[in-house]
Amino acid sequence: MCVSSTPRIDSTADADGTLPIWRAAQVFRLATMGYAVGVQIVQHGHYDRVALSWVLIAVQSAWTTYLGVAYLFPRTRRTPLVVAEVVVTLLLVLSTLTVVPHHFYVHQQPLPTTFWVANAVVSVAILRGRIAGMVAGLGVGLVCLSALDQLGRWFFDATLPILGTVGLAIGASAQIARRAHTELQTAVRMQAATDERDRLAREVHDGVLQVLALVRRRGREVGGEGARLAELAGEQEDALRALLSRARAQPDDRSAVGTDLREAVRAALPPTATFAAPADPIELPRQQADELVAVVRAALHNTERHAGPGAASYVLLEDLGDEVVLTVRDDGPGIPPGRLDQARAQGRMGVADSIQGRVRALGGTAVLETGPGTGTEWEIHLAKGMR
Amino acid sequence: MSEAAAITVMVVDDHPMWRDGVSRDLADAGFEVVATADSVAAAGRRAAATVPDVVLMDMHLPDGTGVEATAAVREVSPRTHVLVLSASSERDDVLDAVKAGASGYLVKSASAEELIDAVTRTAHGQAVFTAGLAGLVLGEYRRTANAAPTDAAPGLPALTDRETEVLRLVAKGLSARQVATRLGISHRTVENHVQATLRKLHLGNRVELARYALEQGLD
């Protein structure tokens, strides 16, 4: 989904958060190149083909400069460059065979590359993560060892463990950087979406809801056709308000440990019911909240069936710290004394029993107060948390 | 309704259609609409100039909230009573407005008669409660009562048992008259208890503000 006003992390500058690692790696590339040149200057006297060795070191320097600069830029397409880097590195390693006498390069590092080979491993690791980095390290290491005819001594040589570890460590850090980058972007996007929803809610409130509320008020006074319009406007106003308040509550719901009983109950109420609750969330384990919502539904359903269409319903939630109190009341005709016992004696499991049963199963208490002319009132006490 | 003629009202709402509609209803019923305002700044200025008996307050204003506007009005004109008109989805704001000095709350979809009755009662210093507001206020007292005692300095004075009982019944949707019948006390006593719960809430808020000012070295 695209939100137009999203404050974005500049994706052209750093698509996946690894740019700082790429840049740091180029410093390492420069240092290893300096080392390789130093080795060439000190040792070229021992080589078979001195002129060729200078050509090779020049090629290596030029390639290093090109790569070093290319990787600094965020827009560089890295995959083909990394592939080329690995190929050139391996070719340079193998060129050792043509430059140096066999007796010299045994027990030596590959020339003219020396430890510079690690750069290719680093690039693969940043591009593809720790597994690819480690595989590249071991692969390049094996090529170095075989070029120097050292495969039989791999166990005594530091090349494999060092290059493998470099690939693993750099790859892991690149993955961490990528993940952090993704999480940051998600957070920014979520924030933007929330802001957008709030803005929408404000605008709708300022315009549409105001007009609906006005139509509802005026229409009722006009009467007749106007009253019908008022009723329709009222229904839409309630629906829109419910929608907006739910949309606003959503981000909190996701981060909460349990369920906010207020929101759960509010969502289950018909628009005609009056709801009262504290300003702060009442956190309950999901199962407890679900059961209480079911109790509210059952009580409202009962009101609807027995108290007639004119009866109003009232729901109150109270948070006593370690206990919640739920009251569901209606102002209908009430239940005459003995009527419940009579129903039970006839073997009919009334709504009363179902409410009592649910609450008892949760370890709470449910008390029904009713009488002719005083409506019905359920008061449910429940300790927070599961037992 | 001869006494209604003396009641002066200011309507604060940024929606012209709503402002005019409500103003007309009030004028028709004999109230004197001495000012209207469409922002927090204007509300403060005009309340200072006109000192109305009642301010009808919307919760959304272009330069701030109804909570800020309520505080501004009460600051420049302490004798003015603020009645919040709000939508049901803004419960938490309503509690803040009441803490800032509003003495009642009515849903915007209330009928003209309900509105006129509420303004009259507000002008006479009575608290206009809905079940929803009672639930919020009750929750606020419960919250401070539950807070650890080390949280020291109880910002809110405790309610008496009777006040809690009355507030609970109002939150359950009973009218003042029904509460009076159920508890066997007079209608007037019920009103007094309800008013007391708001007065203590304002008081608590003032204590909180003073403590905050002291901590911040602003006193």
Coordinates of C-alpha atoms in Angstrom, one line a residue:
Chain A
M1 CA 0.0 0.0 0.0
C2 CA 1.3 3.4 -0.8
V3 CA 0.8 6.3 1.6
S4 CA 1.6 9.5 -0.2
S5 CA 2.9 11.5 2.7
T6 CA 5.2 8.7 3.9
P7 CA 8.5 10.1 5.3
R8 CA 10.9 7.7 3.6
I9 CA 14.4 6.7 4.3
D10 CA 16.3 7.7 1.2
S11 CA 16.3 4.5 -0.6
T12 CA 18.4 5.7 -3.5
A13 CA 21.2 6.5 -1.1
D14 CA 21.3 3.2 0.7
A15 CA 18.9 0.6 -0.6
D16 CA 19.6 -2.0 2.1
G17 CA 21.7 -0.4 4.9
T18 CA 25.0 -2.0 3.9
L19 CA 26.6 1.0 2.2
P20 CA 28.7 1.9 5.3
I21 CA 30.1 -1.6 5.3
W22 CA 30.9 -1.4 1.6
R23 CA 32.8 1.9 2.2
A24 CA 34.7 0.5 5.2
A25 CA 35.7 -2.5 3.0
Q26 CA 37.3 -0.2 0.5
V27 CA 39.7 1.2 3.1
F28 CA 40.7 -2.4 3.8
R29 CA 41.1 -2.9 0.0
L30 CA 43.5 0.0 -0.2
A31 CA 45.6 -1.2 2.7
T32 CA 46.0 -4.7 1.3
M33 CA 46.9 -3.3 -2.1
G34 CA 49.7 -1.3 -0.4
Y35 CA 50.9 -4.5 1.3
A36 CA 50.9 -6.3 -2.1
V37 CA 53.0 -3.6 -3.7
G38 CA 55.4 -3.7 -0.7
V39 CA 55.9 -7.4 -1.2
Q40 CA 56.5 -6.9 -4.9
I41 CA 59.2 -4.3 -4.2
V42 CA 61.0 -6.4 -1.6
Q43 CA 60.8 -9.7 -3.4
H44 CA 60.8 -9.2 -7.2
G45 CA 64.5 -10.0 -7.3
H46 CA 63.6 -13.7 -6.7
Y47 CA 61.1 -13.9 -9.5
D48 CA 61.6 -15.7 -12.8
R49 CA 59.8 -13.2 -14.9
V50 CA 60.2 -9.8 -13.3
A51 CA 58.7 -7.7 -16.1
L52 CA 55.5 -9.8 -16.2
S53 CA 55.3 -9.5 -12.4
W54 CA 55.4 -5.6 -12.7
V55 CA 52.6 -5.8 -15.4
L56 CA 50.5 -8.0 -13.1
I57 CA 50.9 -5.7 -10.1
A58 CA 50.0 -2.8 -12.3
V59 CA 46.9 -4.6 -13.5
Q60 CA 46.0 -5.4 -9.9
S61 CA 46.5 -1.8 -8.8
A62 CA 44.3 -0.5 -11.6
W63 CA 41.6 -3.1 -10.8
T64 CA 41.7 -2.2 -7.1
T65 CA 41.3 1.5 -7.8
Y66 CA 38.4 0.9 -10.1
L67 CA 36.6 -1.4 -7.6
G68 CA 37.4 0.8 -4.7
V69 CA 35.8 3.8 -6.4
A70 CA 32.8 1.9 -7.9
Y71 CA 31.8 0.4 -4.5
L72 CA 31.8 3.8 -2.8
F73 CA 28.8 4.8 -4.9
P74 CA 25.3 3.7 -3.8
R75 CA 23.9 3.2 -7.3
T76 CA 26.6 0.8 -8.5
R77 CA 25.1 -2.6 -9.5
R78 CA 27.0 -4.8 -7.3
T79 CA 26.3 -8.4 -8.3
P80 CA 28.1 -8.3 -11.7
L81 CA 31.0 -6.4 -10.1
V82 CA 31.4 -8.9 -7.3
V83 CA 31.3 -11.8 -9.8
A84 CA 34.0 -10.1 -11.9
E85 CA 36.0 -9.4 -8.7
V86 CA 36.1 -13.1 -7.8
V87 CA 37.1 -14.2 -11.3
V88 CA 39.9 -11.6 -11.6
T89 CA 41.2 -12.5 -8.1
L90 CA 41.4 -16.2 -8.9
L91 CA 43.2 -15.4 -12.2
L92 CA 45.7 -13.3 -10.4
V93 CA 46.2 -16.0 -7.8
L94 CA 46.9 -18.5 -10.6
S95 CA 49.3 -16.1 -12.4
T96 CA 51.7 -16.8 -9.5
L97 CA 52.6 -20.1 -11.4
T98 CA 53.9 -18.1 -14.4
V99 CA 56.0 -15.6 -12.4
V100 CA 57.7 -17.4 -9.6
P101 CA 59.9 -20.5 -9.5
H102 CA 58.3 -23.5 -7.8
H103 CA 60.9 -23.8 -5.0
F104 CA 60.1 -20.1 -4.1
Y105 CA 56.4 -20.1 -4.0
V106 CA 56.1 -23.3 -1.8
H107 CA 55.7 -22.0 1.8
Q108 CA 54.9 -18.6 0.4
Q109 CA 51.7 -16.7 -0.2
P110 CA 50.2 -16.4 -3.7
L111 CA 51.8 -13.6 -5.6
P112 CA 51.2 -10.9 -6.6
T113 CA 47.9 -11.1 -4.7
T114 CA 49.0 -11.9 -1.2
F115 CA 46.4 -11.2 1.5
W116 CA 44.7 -8.9 -1.0
V117 CA 42.6 -12.0 -2.0
A118 CA 40.5 -11.5 1.1
N119 CA 38.8 -8.5 -0.6
A120 CA 36.9 -10.8 -2.9
V121 CA 35.6 -12.8 0.1
V122 CA 34.6 -9.6 1.9
S123 CA 32.6 -8.4 -1.2
V124 CA 30.7 -11.7 -1.5
A125 CA 30.0 -11.7 2.2
I126 CA 28.5 -8.2 2.1
L127 CA 26.5 -9.0 -0.9
R128 CA 25.1 -12.4 0.1
G129 CA 25.5 -12.8 3.8
R130 CA 27.4 -15.2 6.1
I131 CA 26.9 -18.6 4.5
A132 CA 27.9 -17.3 1.0
G133 CA 30.8 -15.4 2.7
M134 CA 32.1 -18.5 4.4
V135 CA 31.8 -20.6 1.2
A136 CA 33.6 -17.9 -0.8
G137 CA 36.4 -17.8 1.9
L138 CA 36.9 -21.5 1.8
G139 CA 36.7 -21.6 -2.0
V140 CA 39.3 -18.8 -2.5
G141 CA 41.4 -20.4 0.2
L142 CA 41.4 -23.8 -1.6
V143 CA 42.4 -22.2 -4.9
C144 CA 45.3 -20.4 -3.2
L145 CA 46.5 -23.6 -1.6
S146 CA 46.2 -25.7 -4.8
A147 CA 48.0 -23.0 -6.8
L148 CA 50.9 -23.1 -4.3
D149 CA 50.8 -26.9 -4.3
Q150 CA 49.9 -26.8 -0.6
L151 CA 46.6 -28.8 -0.6
G152 CA 48.2 -31.6 1.4
R153 CA 49.3 -29.2 4.1
W154 CA 45.8 -27.5 4.4
F155 CA 45.7 -28.5 8.1
F156 CA 48.8 -26.5 9.0
D157 CA 48.0 -23.5 6.9
A158 CA 46.1 -20.5 8.3
T159 CA 44.6 -19.6 4.9
L160 CA 41.4 -21.6 5.1
P161 CA 40.3 -20.7 8.7
I162 CA 41.2 -17.1 8.2
L163 CA 39.4 -16.5 4.9
G164 CA 36.4 -18.7 6.1
T165 CA 36.1 -16.6 9.3
V166 CA 36.4 -13.3 7.4
G167 CA 33.5 -14.4 5.1
L168 CA 31.4 -15.6 8.0
A169 CA 31.9 -12.5 10.2
I170 CA 31.5 -9.8 7.5
G171 CA 28.5 -11.7 6.1
A172 CA 26.9 -11.8 9.5
S173 CA 27.4 -8.1 10.2
A174 CA 26.0 -7.3 6.7
Q175 CA 22.9 -9.3 7.5
I176 CA 22.5 -7.5 10.8
A177 CA 22.8 -4.2 9.1
R178 CA 20.2 -5.3 6.5
R179 CA 17.7 -6.5 9.1
A180 CA 18.1 -3.3 11.2
H181 CA 17.5 -1.3 8.0
T182 CA 14.4 -3.3 7.2
E183 CA 13.0 -2.9 10.7
L184 CA 13.6 0.8 10.7
Q185 CA 11.8 1.1 7.4
T186 CA 8.9 -0.9 8.7
A187 CA 8.7 1.2 11.8
V188 CA 8.7 4.4 9.7
R189 CA 6.0 3.0 7.5
M190 CA 3.9 2.0 10.4
Q191 CA 4.3 5.4 12.0
A192 CA 3.3 7.0 8.7
A193 CA 0.2 4.8 8.4
T194 CA -0.8 5.7 11.9
D195 CA -0.4 9.4 11.3
E196 CA -2.4 9.0 8.1
R197 CA -5.2 7.2 9.9
D198 CA -5.3 9.9 12.6
R199 CA -5.4 12.6 10.0
L200 CA -8.2 10.9 8.2
A201 CA -10.1 10.5 11.5
R202 CA -9.7 14.2 12.2
E203 CA -10.9 15.2 8.8
V204 CA -13.8 12.8 8.8
H205 CA -14.7 14.0 12.2
D206 CA -14.5 17.7 11.3
G207 CA -16.6 17.3 8.2
V208 CA -18.7 14.2 7.7
L209 CA -19.5 13.4 11.3
Q210 CA -20.4 16.9 12.2
V211 CA -22.9 17.1 9.3
L212 CA -24.3 13.6 10.1
A213 CA -24.8 14.7 13.8
L214 CA -26.5 17.9 12.7
V215 CA -28.8 16.0 10.3
R216 CA -29.6 13.6 13.1
R217 CA -30.5 16.4 15.5
R218 CA -32.4 18.6 13.1
G219 CA -34.2 15.8 11.3
R220 CA -35.6 14.5 14.6
E221 CA -37.1 17.9 15.3
V222 CA -38.6 18.2 11.9
G223 CA -40.4 14.9 12.2
G224 CA -42.0 12.7 9.5
E225 CA -39.7 12.2 6.6
G226 CA -37.1 14.2 8.4
A227 CA -37.1 11.8 11.4
R228 CA -36.5 8.9 9.0
L229 CA -33.5 10.8 7.6
A230 CA -32.3 11.5 11.1
E231 CA -32.4 7.8 11.9
L232 CA -30.4 6.9 8.8
A233 CA -27.8 9.7 9.5
G234 CA -27.6 8.5 13.1
E235 CA -26.9 4.9 12.0
Q236 CA -24.1 6.0 9.6
E237 CA -22.7 8.3 12.2
D238 CA -22.4 5.5 14.8
A239 CA -20.9 3.1 12.2
L240 CA -18.3 5.6 11.1
R241 CA -17.4 6.5 14.7
A242 CA -17.0 2.9 15.6
L243 CA -14.8 2.3 12.5
L244 CA -12.6 5.3 13.3
S245 CA -12.1 4.4 16.9
R246 CA -11.2 0.8 16.0
A247 CA -8.7 2.0 13.3
R248 CA -7.1 4.3 15.9
A249 CA -6.8 1.5 18.5
Q250 CA -5.2 -1.0 16.1
P251 CA -1.5 -0.3 16.5
D252 CA -1.8 -0.6 20.3
D253 CA -3.6 -4.0 20.0
R254 CA -0.7 -5.5 18.2
S255 CA 1.9 -4.4 20.8
A256 CA -0.2 -5.3 23.9
V257 CA 0.6 -8.5 25.8
G258 CA -3.0 -9.5 26.3
T259 CA -6.3 -8.1 25.0
D260 CA -7.7 -4.8 26.0
L261 CA -11.1 -5.8 27.5
R262 CA -12.5 -2.4 26.7
E263 CA -11.9 -2.7 23.0
A264 CA -13.1 -6.3 22.9
V265 CA -16.4 -5.4 24.6
R266 CA -16.9 -2.2 22.7
A267 CA -16.6 -4.1 19.4
A268 CA -19.3 -6.5 20.5
L269 CA -21.8 -3.9 21.5
P270 CA -24.7 -2.8 19.3
P271 CA -24.7 1.0 18.7
T272 CA -27.8 1.4 20.9
A273 CA -26.0 0.1 24.0
T274 CA -24.5 2.6 26.4
F275 CA -20.9 1.8 27.4
A276 CA -18.8 3.1 30.3
A277 CA -15.2 2.2 31.0
P278 CA -12.0 3.6 32.4
A279 CA -9.7 5.7 30.2
D280 CA -6.8 3.2 30.5
P281 CA -6.7 -0.3 28.9
I282 CA -7.8 -3.3 31.0
E283 CA -5.3 -6.0 30.0
L284 CA -6.6 -9.5 30.2
P285 CA -5.4 -12.9 28.7
R286 CA -7.2 -13.4 25.4
Q287 CA -9.2 -16.4 26.6
Q288 CA -10.6 -14.5 29.7
A289 CA -11.5 -11.5 27.5
D290 CA -13.2 -13.7 24.9
E291 CA -15.3 -15.4 27.6
L292 CA -16.4 -12.1 29.1
V293 CA -17.3 -10.8 25.7
A294 CA -19.4 -14.0 25.2
V295 CA -21.1 -13.2 28.6
V296 CA -21.9 -9.7 27.4
R297 CA -23.4 -11.1 24.2
A298 CA -25.5 -13.6 26.0
A299 CA -26.9 -11.0 28.4
L300 CA -27.6 -8.6 25.6
H301 CA -29.3 -11.3 23.6
N302 CA -31.5 -12.2 26.6
T303 CA -32.5 -8.5 27.0
E304 CA -33.4 -8.4 23.3
R305 CA -35.6 -11.5 23.6
H306 CA -37.4 -10.8 26.9
A307 CA -37.3 -7.1 27.7
G308 CA -38.9 -5.9 24.4
P309 CA -37.6 -3.5 21.8
G310 CA -37.9 -0.4 24.0
A311 CA -35.4 -1.6 26.6
A312 CA -32.0 0.0 26.7
S313 CA -28.8 -1.8 27.6
Y314 CA -25.9 -0.5 29.7
V315 CA -22.5 -2.0 30.1
L316 CA -19.9 -0.9 32.7
L317 CA -16.3 -2.1 33.1
E318 CA -14.3 -1.4 36.2
D319 CA -10.7 -2.2 36.9
L320 CA -10.0 -2.9 40.6
G321 CA -6.3 -3.6 40.0
D322 CA -6.3 -7.4 40.5
E323 CA -10.0 -7.8 39.6
V324 CA -12.3 -6.7 36.9
V325 CA -16.0 -6.0 37.4
L326 CA -18.4 -6.2 34.5
T327 CA -22.0 -5.0 34.8
V328 CA -24.6 -5.6 32.1
R329 CA -27.9 -3.9 32.8
D330 CA -31.2 -3.3 31.1
D331 CA -34.2 -1.2 32.0
G332 CA -36.8 -3.7 30.8
P333 CA -39.6 -5.2 32.8
G334 CA -37.3 -7.5 34.8
I335 CA -37.8 -11.1 35.7
P336 CA -40.6 -12.0 38.2
P337 CA -39.4 -13.8 41.3
G338 CA -39.5 -17.6 40.9
R339 CA -39.5 -17.4 37.1
L340 CA -35.9 -18.6 36.8
D341 CA -36.3 -21.4 39.3
Q342 CA -39.5 -22.4 37.4
A343 CA -37.6 -22.6 34.1
R344 CA -34.8 -24.6 35.7
A345 CA -37.4 -27.0 37.3
Q346 CA -38.8 -27.5 33.8
G347 CA -35.3 -28.6 32.7
R348 CA -34.8 -25.6 30.5
M349 CA -31.2 -24.3 30.6
G350 CA -31.8 -20.6 30.5
V351 CA -29.4 -17.9 29.5
A352 CA -28.9 -17.3 33.2
D353 CA -27.4 -20.8 33.7
S354 CA -25.1 -20.3 30.7
I355 CA -23.8 -17.0 32.0
Q356 CA -23.3 -18.5 35.5
G357 CA -21.6 -21.5 34.1
R358 CA -19.1 -19.5 31.9
V359 CA -18.2 -17.2 34.8
R360 CA -17.8 -20.1 37.3
A361 CA -15.6 -21.9 34.9
L362 CA -13.3 -18.9 34.8
G363 CA -13.2 -18.8 38.6
G364 CA -15.4 -15.7 39.0
T365 CA -18.8 -14.9 40.4
A366 CA -21.9 -13.8 38.6
V367 CA -24.8 -12.2 40.5
L368 CA -28.2 -11.5 38.9
E369 CA -30.3 -8.8 40.4
T370 CA -33.8 -8.5 39.0
G371 CA -37.4 -7.8 39.9
P372 CA -40.6 -6.6 38.3
G373 CA -40.1 -3.1 37.0
T374 CA -36.4 -2.8 37.9
G375 CA -34.9 -4.4 34.9
T376 CA -32.1 -7.0 35.1
E377 CA -28.6 -6.4 36.2
W378 CA -25.7 -8.9 35.9
E379 CA -22.6 -8.1 38.0
I380 CA -19.6 -10.3 37.3
H381 CA -16.4 -10.3 39.3
L382 CA -13.3 -11.9 37.9
A383 CA -9.7 -12.1 39.1
K384 CA -7.3 -11.0 36.4
G385 CA -5.1 -13.8 34.9
M386 CA -5.7 -17.5 34.4
R387 CA -5.7 -19.8 37.4
Chain B
M1 CA -38.3 29.7 31.3
S2 CA -37.7 33.3 32.5
E3 CA -34.4 32.4 34.2
A4 CA -33.0 31.1 30.9
A5 CA -33.0 34.6 29.4
A6 CA -30.3 35.6 31.8
I7 CA -27.9 32.8 30.9
T8 CA -25.0 33.8 28.6
V9 CA -23.4 31.2 26.4
M10 CA -20.3 31.0 24.2
V11 CA -20.1 28.3 21.5
V12 CA -16.6 27.0 20.6
D13 CA -16.6 24.9 17.4
D14 CA -14.6 25.3 14.2
H15 CA -17.5 24.0 12.1
P16 CA -19.6 27.0 11.0
M17 CA -22.7 24.9 10.2
W18 CA -22.6 23.3 13.7
R19 CA -21.9 26.6 15.4
D20 CA -24.8 28.4 13.7
G21 CA -27.2 25.5 14.3
V22 CA -26.5 25.2 18.0
S23 CA -26.5 29.0 18.4
R24 CA -29.9 29.2 16.8
D25 CA -31.3 26.4 19.1
L26 CA -29.9 28.2 22.2
A27 CA -31.3 31.6 21.0
D28 CA -34.7 30.1 20.3
A29 CA -34.7 28.7 23.9
G30 CA -34.1 32.1 25.3
F31 CA -30.3 31.9 26.0
E32 CA -28.1 34.8 25.0
V33 CA -25.2 33.6 22.8
V34 CA -22.7 36.3 23.6
A35 CA -19.8 34.9 21.5
T36 CA -18.7 32.1 19.2
A37 CA -15.1 31.0 18.7
D38 CA -13.4 28.7 16.2
S39 CA -10.0 28.2 17.8
V40 CA -8.3 27.8 21.2
A41 CA -6.9 31.3 20.9
A42 CA -10.2 32.9 20.1
A43 CA -11.9 31.0 22.9
G44 CA -9.5 32.4 25.5
R45 CA -9.8 35.9 24.1
R46 CA -13.6 36.0 23.9
A47 CA -14.1 34.3 27.2
A48 CA -12.0 37.0 28.8
A49 CA -14.1 39.7 27.1
T50 CA -17.6 38.3 27.6
V51 CA -17.3 36.2 30.7
P52 CA -20.1 33.8 29.7
D53 CA -22.0 31.6 32.2
V54 CA -21.5 28.6 30.0
V55 CA -19.1 27.6 27.2
L56 CA -20.1 24.8 24.8
M57 CA -16.8 23.2 23.9
D58 CA -15.9 21.1 20.9
M59 CA -12.9 18.7 21.3
H60 CA -11.2 19.3 17.9
L61 CA -10.0 22.8 17.1
P62 CA -7.6 23.8 14.4
D63 CA -4.9 25.2 16.7
G64 CA -5.3 22.7 19.6
T65 CA -7.7 20.5 21.6
G66 CA -10.8 21.2 23.6
V67 CA -8.7 20.3 26.7
E68 CA -6.4 23.3 26.0
A69 CA -9.3 25.5 25.2
T70 CA -11.1 24.5 28.5
A71 CA -8.0 25.3 30.5
A72 CA -7.7 28.6 28.7
V73 CA -11.3 29.6 29.4
R74 CA -11.1 28.6 33.0
E75 CA -7.9 30.5 33.4
V76 CA -9.3 33.8 32.1
S77 CA -12.8 33.3 33.5
P78 CA -13.0 31.0 36.5
R79 CA -16.7 31.6 37.0
T80 CA -17.5 30.2 33.6
H81 CA -18.7 26.6 33.4
V82 CA -17.5 24.5 30.5
L83 CA -19.8 21.9 28.9
V84 CA -18.0 19.5 26.5
L85 CA -19.9 18.4 23.4
S86 CA -18.1 15.4 22.0
A87 CA -18.4 12.3 19.9
S88 CA -18.4 8.9 21.7
S89 CA -15.0 7.9 20.2
E90 CA -13.1 10.6 22.1
R91 CA -13.5 9.3 25.7
D92 CA -10.0 9.9 26.9
D93 CA -10.1 13.5 25.7
V94 CA -13.3 14.0 27.6
L95 CA -11.7 12.9 30.9
D96 CA -8.8 15.3 30.3
A97 CA -11.2 18.1 29.6
V98 CA -13.0 17.4 32.8
K99 CA -9.7 17.3 34.7
A100 CA -8.9 20.7 33.1
G101 CA -12.1 22.1 34.6
A102 CA -15.1 21.2 32.4
S103 CA -18.2 20.4 34.5
G104 CA -19.9 18.1 32.1
Y105 CA -20.2 16.3 28.9
L106 CA -22.8 15.6 26.3
V107 CA -22.7 13.7 23.0
K108 CA -23.1 15.8 19.9
S109 CA -26.0 13.7 18.7
A110 CA -28.1 14.8 21.8
S111 CA -31.4 16.4 20.9
A112 CA -32.1 20.1 21.2
E113 CA -34.1 19.6 24.4
E114 CA -31.3 17.5 26.0
L115 CA -28.8 20.3 25.0
I116 CA -30.9 23.1 26.5
D117 CA -31.5 21.1 29.7
A118 CA -27.7 20.4 30.0
V119 CA -26.8 24.1 29.4
T120 CA -29.3 25.2 32.0
R121 CA -28.0 22.7 34.6
T122 CA -24.4 23.6 33.8
A123 CA -25.2 27.3 34.3
H124 CA -26.5 26.5 37.7
G125 CA -23.3 24.8 38.6
Q126 CA -24.6 21.2 38.3
A127 CA -22.4 18.5 36.8
V128 CA -23.8 17.1 33.5
F129 CA -22.9 13.4 33.6
T130 CA -23.4 10.6 31.1
A131 CA -22.8 7.0 32.0
G132 CA -19.7 7.1 29.8
L133 CA -18.2 10.1 31.7
A134 CA -19.1 8.5 35.1
G135 CA -17.2 5.3 33.9
L136 CA -14.1 7.4 33.1
V137 CA -14.2 9.4 36.3
L138 CA -14.7 6.2 38.3
G139 CA -11.8 4.6 36.5
E140 CA -9.6 7.6 37.3
Y141 CA -10.3 7.3 41.0
R142 CA -9.8 3.5 40.9
R143 CA -6.5 4.0 39.0
T144 CA -5.1 6.4 41.6
A145 CA -6.4 4.1 44.4
N146 CA -4.6 1.1 42.9
A147 CA -1.3 3.0 42.4
A148 CA 1.4 1.8 44.7
P149 CA 1.6 3.8 47.9
T150 CA 5.3 4.5 47.2
D151 CA 3.9 6.5 44.3
A152 CA 3.4 8.9 47.2
A153 CA 1.6 12.3 47.0
P154 CA -1.9 11.1 46.3
G155 CA -2.9 13.5 43.5
L156 CA -6.6 12.6 43.9
P157 CA -8.5 12.9 47.2
A158 CA -10.4 9.6 47.8
L159 CA -14.1 9.3 47.2
T160 CA -16.4 8.4 50.1
D161 CA -18.2 5.1 49.9
R162 CA -21.4 6.9 49.2
E163 CA -19.9 8.9 46.4
T164 CA -18.4 5.8 44.8
E165 CA -21.8 4.1 45.1
V166 CA -23.6 7.0 43.4
L167 CA -20.9 7.2 40.7
R168 CA -21.2 3.5 39.9
L169 CA -25.0 3.7 39.5
V170 CA -24.6 6.7 37.2
A171 CA -22.0 4.7 35.2
K172 CA -24.5 1.9 34.9
G173 CA -26.9 4.3 33.2
L174 CA -29.3 5.2 36.0
S175 CA -30.6 8.7 36.0
A176 CA -30.2 10.9 39.0
R177 CA -33.8 10.3 39.9
Q178 CA -33.4 6.5 39.6
V179 CA -30.3 6.6 41.7
A180 CA -32.2 8.6 44.4
T181 CA -35.0 6.1 44.4
R182 CA -32.6 3.1 44.6
L183 CA -30.6 4.5 47.5
G184 CA -33.5 6.1 49.2
I185 CA -32.0 9.6 49.3
S186 CA -33.1 12.9 47.7
H187 CA -32.5 13.9 44.2
R188 CA -30.6 16.9 45.4
T189 CA -28.2 14.7 47.5
V190 CA -27.4 12.6 44.5
E191 CA -26.6 15.8 42.5
N192 CA -24.3 16.9 45.3
H193 CA -22.5 13.6 45.4
V194 CA -21.9 13.7 41.7
Q195 CA -20.7 17.2 41.8
A196 CA -18.3 16.3 44.6
T197 CA -16.6 13.7 42.4
L198 CA -15.9 16.3 39.8
R199 CA -14.8 18.9 42.3
K200 CA -12.3 16.5 43.8
L201 CA -11.0 15.6 40.3
H202 CA -10.4 19.3 39.6
L203 CA -8.7 19.7 43.0
G204 CA -6.5 16.6 42.3
N205 CA -5.6 18.1 39.0
R206 CA -4.6 21.4 40.6
V207 CA -2.5 19.6 43.2
E208 CA -0.8 17.7 40.4
L209 CA -0.1 20.9 38.4
A210 CA 1.3 22.6 41.5
R211 CA 3.5 19.6 42.2
Y212 CA 4.7 19.6 38.6
A213 CA 5.4 23.3 38.7
L214 CA 7.4 22.8 42.0
E215 CA 9.4 20.0 40.5
Q216 CA 10.2 22.0 37.4
G217 CA 11.1 25.0 39.5
L218 CA 8.4 27.1 37.9
D219 CA 6.7 28.0 41.1

